[in-house]
């Protein structure tokens, strides 16, 4: 049995050594200096990691193996996921589908905003600014919809020629048509706009290369928190999620 499956903390303790030897051979003296640990600690860790196939001996010292590199990458993703879970805590109260939580490491550096009673319009103002800066494309999915101001800015973009694609559940479409029918019809009337009806969507919006995750208060149907990032890896993930929504959705005529 893999020892790390029984004690993941042991892997994290060995992570610094694996990282130092990731792309080079390092002798024990160098490991002592760079890790600032005792000779006995280095001897014990190198011996254990060699036995487990995560480190190998070379003529110049020790070097992380392919398996060791994979384990190291997994440990680093784990640490970034923990950082992201802490950072995104206000959002995860309202948005936590597995497709997101399994990829939290992509959002360790995201900017997060939660509704603040002292600044109730701060999120809407930030989103309005993001929408106003779009040059080419807006696409995404939602289980609710924003304020009339953000909807109006989106309509402005569509009328200005910005490509627009959106996926939403049938129930949300019906509420949108009931509450903001004129704006919705204006969007659908343009050839550069497409609306898809599908279920089980993830609340995300892509404004060119800026990704916004949105968490809605289900009781009130209002925006509760957002996370924003320009990380290319996070944007690529969001593109894949949206493609899934679009492929299984029904496009409105």
mmCIF file of C-alpha atoms in Angstrom:
data_model
loop_
_atom_site.group_PDB
_atom_site.id
_atom_site.type_symbol
_atom_site.label_atom_id
_atom_site.label_comp_id
_atom_site.label_asym_id
_atom_site.label_seq_id
_atom_site.Cartn_x
_atom_site.Cartn_y
_atom_site.Cartn_z
ATOM 1 C CA UNK A 1 0.000 0.000 0.000
ATOM 2 C CA UNK A 2 1.203 3.518 -0.772
ATOM 3 C CA UNK A 3 2.232 5.071 2.540
ATOM 4 C CA UNK A 4 0.862 8.470 1.517
ATOM 5 C CA UNK A 5 -2.632 7.019 1.232
ATOM 6 C CA UNK A 6 -2.438 6.406 4.977
ATOM 7 C CA UNK A 7 -0.681 9.609 6.001
ATOM 8 C CA UNK A 8 -0.915 12.541 3.540
ATOM 9 C CA UNK A 9 0.822 14.855 6.027
ATOM 10 C CA UNK A 10 3.997 12.836 5.550
ATOM 11 C CA UNK A 11 4.012 13.747 1.866
ATOM 12 C CA UNK A 12 3.648 17.432 2.697
ATOM 13 C CA UNK A 13 6.591 17.170 5.077
ATOM 14 C CA UNK A 14 8.734 15.790 2.248
ATOM 15 C CA UNK A 15 7.471 18.260 -0.340
ATOM 16 C CA UNK A 16 10.308 20.823 0.144
ATOM 17 C CA UNK A 17 12.973 18.206 -0.517
ATOM 18 C CA UNK A 18 11.244 16.914 -3.634
ATOM 19 C CA UNK A 19 10.909 20.493 -4.866
ATOM 20 C CA UNK A 20 14.623 21.272 -4.383
ATOM 21 C CA UNK A 21 15.580 18.165 -6.359
ATOM 22 C CA UNK A 22 12.859 18.492 -9.000
ATOM 23 C CA UNK A 23 15.020 19.397 -11.995
ATOM 24 C CA UNK A 24 18.594 18.847 -10.797
ATOM 25 C CA UNK A 25 20.770 16.504 -8.825
ATOM 26 C CA UNK A 26 21.483 17.759 -5.320
ATOM 27 C CA UNK A 27 23.883 16.302 -2.755
ATOM 28 C CA UNK A 28 23.011 15.943 0.912
ATOM 29 C CA UNK A 29 25.142 18.904 1.985
ATOM 30 C CA UNK A 30 23.264 21.187 -0.408
ATOM 31 C CA UNK A 31 19.956 19.819 0.828
ATOM 32 C CA UNK A 32 20.957 20.584 4.421
ATOM 33 C CA UNK A 33 21.811 24.160 3.491
ATOM 34 C CA UNK A 34 18.840 24.935 1.240
ATOM 35 C CA UNK A 35 16.268 23.263 3.469
ATOM 36 C CA UNK A 36 17.900 24.483 6.703
ATOM 37 C CA UNK A 37 17.582 21.083 8.359
ATOM 38 C CA UNK A 38 19.970 18.716 10.085
ATOM 39 C CA UNK A 39 22.133 16.081 8.420
ATOM 40 C CA UNK A 40 20.116 13.373 10.187
ATOM 41 C CA UNK A 41 16.841 14.752 8.778
ATOM 42 C CA UNK A 42 18.219 14.841 5.232
ATOM 43 C CA UNK A 43 19.593 11.303 5.573
ATOM 44 C CA UNK A 44 16.277 10.005 6.899
ATOM 45 C CA UNK A 45 14.155 11.727 4.218
ATOM 46 C CA UNK A 46 16.374 10.879 1.247
ATOM 47 C CA UNK A 47 16.554 7.242 2.300
ATOM 48 C CA UNK A 48 12.785 6.999 2.697
ATOM 49 C CA UNK A 49 12.036 8.757 -0.601
ATOM 50 C CA UNK A 50 14.508 6.571 -2.505
ATOM 51 C CA UNK A 51 12.872 3.463 -1.050
ATOM 52 C CA UNK A 52 9.480 4.737 -2.188
ATOM 53 C CA UNK A 53 10.671 5.509 -5.722
ATOM 54 C CA UNK A 54 10.070 9.247 -5.427
ATOM 55 C CA UNK A 55 13.770 10.130 -5.346
ATOM 56 C CA UNK A 56 16.723 8.507 -7.077
ATOM 57 C CA UNK A 57 20.453 8.486 -6.463
ATOM 58 C CA UNK A 58 22.694 9.953 -9.165
ATOM 59 C CA UNK A 59 26.436 10.529 -9.494
ATOM 60 C CA UNK A 60 25.894 14.052 -8.184
ATOM 61 C CA UNK A 61 23.406 13.359 -5.416
ATOM 62 C CA UNK A 62 19.649 12.963 -5.528
ATOM 63 C CA UNK A 63 17.014 13.870 -8.089
ATOM 64 C CA UNK A 64 13.208 13.673 -8.007
ATOM 65 C CA UNK A 65 11.842 10.838 -10.158
ATOM 66 C CA UNK A 66 8.935 11.089 -12.573
ATOM 67 C CA UNK A 67 6.656 9.593 -9.931
ATOM 68 C CA UNK A 68 8.070 12.015 -7.373
ATOM 69 C CA UNK A 69 7.372 14.952 -9.678
ATOM 70 C CA UNK A 70 3.760 13.799 -10.112
ATOM 71 C CA UNK A 71 3.362 13.497 -6.332
ATOM 72 C CA UNK A 72 4.957 16.923 -5.868
ATOM 73 C CA UNK A 73 2.591 18.493 -8.400
ATOM 74 C CA UNK A 74 -0.373 16.921 -6.591
ATOM 75 C CA UNK A 75 0.863 18.295 -3.259
ATOM 76 C CA UNK A 76 1.264 21.777 -4.723
ATOM 77 C CA UNK A 77 -2.260 21.631 -6.194
ATOM 78 C CA UNK A 78 -3.521 20.563 -2.787
ATOM 79 C CA UNK A 79 -1.892 23.561 -1.114
ATOM 80 C CA UNK A 80 -3.300 25.917 -3.735
ATOM 81 C CA UNK A 81 -6.734 24.335 -3.300
ATOM 82 C CA UNK A 82 -6.582 24.995 0.438
ATOM 83 C CA UNK A 83 -5.597 28.608 -0.217
ATOM 84 C CA UNK A 84 -8.414 28.976 -2.757
ATOM 85 C CA UNK A 85 -10.993 27.407 -0.425
ATOM 86 C CA UNK A 86 -10.072 29.956 2.206
ATOM 87 C CA UNK A 87 -10.092 32.861 -0.258
ATOM 88 C CA UNK A 88 -13.370 31.822 -1.927
ATOM 89 C CA UNK A 89 -15.195 31.059 1.326
ATOM 90 C CA UNK A 90 -17.860 33.787 0.837
ATOM 91 C CA UNK A 91 -18.560 32.493 -2.676
ATOM 92 C CA UNK A 92 -18.550 28.800 -1.769
ATOM 93 C CA UNK A 93 -21.435 29.420 0.612
ATOM 94 C CA UNK A 94 -23.546 29.939 -2.515
ATOM 95 C CA UNK A 95 -21.643 28.193 -5.323
ATOM 96 C CA UNK A 96 -19.946 24.841 -4.747
ATOM 97 C CA UNK A 97 -20.616 22.347 -7.570
ATOM 98 C CA UNK A 98 -18.088 19.525 -7.815
ATOM 99 C CA UNK A 99 -16.812 20.755 -11.185
ATOM 100 C CA UNK A 100 -15.636 23.875 -9.329
ATOM 101 C CA UNK A 101 -14.471 22.403 -6.026
ATOM 102 C CA UNK A 102 -12.390 19.794 -7.867
ATOM 103 C CA UNK A 103 -10.536 22.629 -9.593
ATOM 104 C CA UNK A 104 -10.175 25.094 -6.733
ATOM 105 C CA UNK A 105 -6.388 25.271 -7.212
ATOM 106 C CA UNK A 106 -7.063 27.419 -10.290
ATOM 107 C CA UNK A 107 -8.506 30.181 -8.097
ATOM 108 C CA UNK A 108 -5.889 30.619 -5.386
ATOM 109 C CA UNK A 109 -5.172 34.161 -6.636
ATOM 110 C CA UNK A 110 -8.729 35.220 -7.498
ATOM 111 C CA UNK A 111 -10.183 38.512 -6.305
ATOM 112 C CA UNK A 112 -13.261 37.877 -4.154
ATOM 113 C CA UNK A 113 -16.029 40.311 -3.249
ATOM 114 C CA UNK A 114 -18.959 39.627 -0.964
ATOM 115 C CA UNK A 115 -22.026 41.764 -0.395
ATOM 116 C CA UNK A 116 -21.247 44.432 2.167
ATOM 117 C CA UNK A 117 -24.200 46.202 3.844
ATOM 118 C CA UNK A 118 -22.077 49.342 4.084
ATOM 119 C CA UNK A 119 -21.345 49.251 0.332
ATOM 120 C CA UNK A 120 -24.355 47.417 -1.115
ATOM 121 C CA UNK A 121 -23.622 48.374 -4.731
ATOM 122 C CA UNK A 122 -19.874 47.673 -4.784
ATOM 123 C CA UNK A 123 -20.184 44.328 -6.584
ATOM 124 C CA UNK A 124 -22.603 45.691 -9.173
ATOM 125 C CA UNK A 125 -20.331 48.654 -9.823
ATOM 126 C CA UNK A 126 -17.327 46.381 -10.296
ATOM 127 C CA UNK A 127 -19.240 44.137 -12.697
ATOM 128 C CA UNK A 128 -20.507 47.148 -14.602
ATOM 129 C CA UNK A 129 -16.885 48.255 -15.054
ATOM 130 C CA UNK A 130 -15.838 44.787 -16.274
ATOM 131 C CA UNK A 131 -18.719 44.641 -18.761
ATOM 132 C CA UNK A 132 -17.970 48.121 -20.067
ATOM 133 C CA UNK A 133 -14.380 47.080 -20.887
ATOM 134 C CA UNK A 134 -15.354 44.122 -23.110
ATOM 135 C CA UNK A 135 -14.027 44.294 -26.669
ATOM 136 C CA UNK A 136 -15.029 40.992 -28.299
ATOM 137 C CA UNK A 137 -17.107 38.438 -26.423
ATOM 138 C CA UNK A 138 -19.387 37.786 -23.450
ATOM 139 C CA UNK A 139 -20.440 34.233 -22.649
ATOM 140 C CA UNK A 140 -21.429 32.202 -19.643
ATOM 141 C CA UNK A 141 -24.239 30.652 -17.637
ATOM 142 C CA UNK A 142 -26.321 31.561 -14.611
ATOM 143 C CA UNK A 143 -29.003 30.297 -12.269
ATOM 144 C CA UNK A 144 -30.217 33.848 -11.723
ATOM 145 C CA UNK A 145 -29.502 37.241 -13.275
ATOM 146 C CA UNK A 146 -27.962 40.524 -12.235
ATOM 147 C CA UNK A 147 -29.369 43.945 -11.577
ATOM 148 C CA UNK A 148 -31.104 46.022 -14.261
ATOM 149 C CA UNK A 149 -27.889 48.080 -14.508
ATOM 150 C CA UNK A 150 -25.660 45.135 -15.421
ATOM 151 C CA UNK A 151 -28.327 43.788 -17.770
ATOM 152 C CA UNK A 152 -28.516 47.169 -19.478
ATOM 153 C CA UNK A 153 -24.722 47.275 -19.891
ATOM 154 C CA UNK A 154 -24.832 43.801 -21.409
ATOM 155 C CA UNK A 155 -27.484 44.963 -23.876
ATOM 156 C CA UNK A 156 -25.266 47.924 -24.759
ATOM 157 C CA UNK A 157 -22.444 45.494 -25.567
ATOM 158 C CA UNK A 158 -24.682 43.318 -27.747
ATOM 159 C CA UNK A 159 -25.990 46.340 -29.628
ATOM 160 C CA UNK A 160 -22.379 47.440 -30.086
ATOM 161 C CA UNK A 161 -21.545 44.181 -31.885
ATOM 162 C CA UNK A 162 -20.067 42.157 -29.008
ATOM 163 C CA UNK A 163 -20.649 38.403 -29.435
ATOM 164 C CA UNK A 164 -22.945 37.139 -26.695
ATOM 165 C CA UNK A 165 -23.747 33.543 -25.707
ATOM 166 C CA UNK A 166 -25.611 32.565 -22.562
ATOM 167 C CA UNK A 167 -26.911 29.340 -21.025
ATOM 168 C CA UNK A 168 -29.602 29.251 -18.359
ATOM 169 C CA UNK A 169 -32.270 26.941 -16.937
ATOM 170 C CA UNK A 170 -35.847 27.152 -18.171
ATOM 171 C CA UNK A 171 -37.102 28.536 -14.857
ATOM 172 C CA UNK A 172 -34.555 31.366 -14.986
ATOM 173 C CA UNK A 173 -35.498 32.135 -18.584
ATOM 174 C CA UNK A 174 -39.133 32.465 -17.574
ATOM 175 C CA UNK A 175 -38.305 34.805 -14.673
ATOM 176 C CA UNK A 176 -36.053 36.860 -16.916
ATOM 177 C CA UNK A 177 -38.758 37.222 -19.558
ATOM 178 C CA UNK A 178 -41.269 38.180 -16.867
ATOM 179 C CA UNK A 179 -39.115 40.768 -15.090
ATOM 180 C CA UNK A 180 -36.904 42.084 -17.906
ATOM 181 C CA UNK A 181 -38.734 40.987 -21.042
ATOM 182 C CA UNK A 182 -37.852 44.051 -23.095
ATOM 183 C CA UNK A 183 -34.124 43.787 -22.431
ATOM 184 C CA UNK A 184 -34.170 40.049 -23.070
ATOM 185 C CA UNK A 185 -35.995 40.417 -26.376
ATOM 186 C CA UNK A 186 -33.579 43.162 -27.429
ATOM 187 C CA UNK A 187 -30.642 40.815 -26.903
ATOM 188 C CA UNK A 188 -32.253 37.877 -28.711
ATOM 189 C CA UNK A 189 -33.085 40.072 -31.709
ATOM 190 C CA UNK A 190 -29.390 40.449 -32.617
ATOM 191 C CA UNK A 191 -27.554 37.941 -34.817
ATOM 192 C CA UNK A 192 -24.479 38.160 -32.588
ATOM 193 C CA UNK A 193 -26.473 36.832 -29.594
ATOM 194 C CA UNK A 194 -27.359 33.218 -28.732
ATOM 195 C CA UNK A 195 -29.301 31.910 -25.745
ATOM 196 C CA UNK A 196 -29.316 28.247 -24.708
ATOM 197 C CA UNK A 197 -31.706 26.560 -22.289
ATOM 198 C CA UNK A 198 -30.189 23.790 -20.190
ATOM 199 C CA UNK A 199 -30.155 22.573 -16.602
ATOM 200 C CA UNK A 200 -27.463 22.136 -13.931
ATOM 201 C CA UNK A 201 -25.421 25.129 -15.041
ATOM 202 C CA UNK A 202 -22.454 26.578 -13.185
ATOM 203 C CA UNK A 203 -22.717 30.302 -12.481
ATOM 204 C CA UNK A 204 -19.850 31.804 -14.451
ATOM 205 C CA UNK A 205 -19.318 34.675 -16.853
ATOM 206 C CA UNK A 206 -16.479 35.308 -19.288
ATOM 207 C CA UNK A 207 -15.843 38.857 -20.429
ATOM 208 C CA UNK A 208 -13.118 38.476 -23.043
ATOM 209 C CA UNK A 209 -10.355 36.924 -20.908
ATOM 210 C CA UNK A 210 -11.774 37.828 -17.494
ATOM 211 C CA UNK A 211 -13.625 35.096 -15.622
ATOM 212 C CA UNK A 212 -16.254 35.958 -13.031
ATOM 213 C CA UNK A 213 -17.773 33.284 -10.788
ATOM 214 C CA UNK A 214 -21.078 34.388 -9.303
ATOM 215 C CA UNK A 215 -22.838 33.159 -6.195
ATOM 216 C CA UNK A 216 -26.508 33.985 -5.726
ATOM 217 C CA UNK A 217 -28.564 34.042 -2.554
ATOM 218 C CA UNK A 218 -31.164 31.424 -3.494
ATOM 219 C CA UNK A 219 -33.711 32.758 -1.001
ATOM 220 C CA UNK A 220 -33.589 36.294 -2.377
ATOM 221 C CA UNK A 221 -32.361 35.605 -5.901
ATOM 222 C CA UNK A 222 -29.756 38.339 -5.479
ATOM 223 C CA UNK A 223 -26.020 38.383 -6.029
ATOM 224 C CA UNK A 224 -24.172 37.433 -2.828
ATOM 225 C CA UNK A 225 -20.509 37.097 -3.864
ATOM 226 C CA UNK A 226 -18.212 37.009 -6.881
ATOM 227 C CA UNK A 227 -14.693 35.822 -7.654
ATOM 228 C CA UNK A 228 -12.735 37.330 -10.549
ATOM 229 C CA UNK A 229 -9.550 36.176 -12.248
ATOM 230 C CA UNK A 230 -7.569 36.588 -15.462
ATOM 231 C CA UNK A 231 -5.676 33.319 -14.942
ATOM 232 C CA UNK A 232 -5.394 31.583 -18.316
ATOM 233 C CA UNK A 233 -5.789 28.164 -16.675
ATOM 234 C CA UNK A 234 -8.988 29.252 -14.917
ATOM 235 C CA UNK A 235 -10.328 30.836 -18.102
ATOM 236 C CA UNK A 236 -9.605 27.642 -20.072
ATOM 237 C CA UNK A 237 -11.456 25.623 -17.437
ATOM 238 C CA UNK A 238 -14.444 27.960 -17.647
ATOM 239 C CA UNK A 239 -14.447 27.725 -21.457
ATOM 240 C CA UNK A 240 -14.677 23.931 -21.205
ATOM 241 C CA UNK A 241 -17.541 24.163 -18.694
ATOM 242 C CA UNK A 242 -19.424 26.573 -20.929
ATOM 243 C CA UNK A 243 -18.889 24.367 -23.981
ATOM 244 C CA UNK A 244 -20.516 21.525 -22.049
ATOM 245 C CA UNK A 245 -23.521 23.717 -21.252
ATOM 246 C CA UNK A 246 -23.824 24.846 -24.866
ATOM 247 C CA UNK A 247 -23.537 21.362 -26.328
ATOM 248 C CA UNK A 248 -26.302 19.903 -24.181
ATOM 249 C CA UNK A 249 -28.509 23.002 -24.294
ATOM 250 C CA UNK A 250 -31.301 23.901 -26.695
ATOM 251 C CA UNK A 251 -30.675 27.091 -28.597
ATOM 252 C CA UNK A 252 -33.624 29.473 -28.674
ATOM 253 C CA UNK A 253 -34.681 30.507 -32.148
#
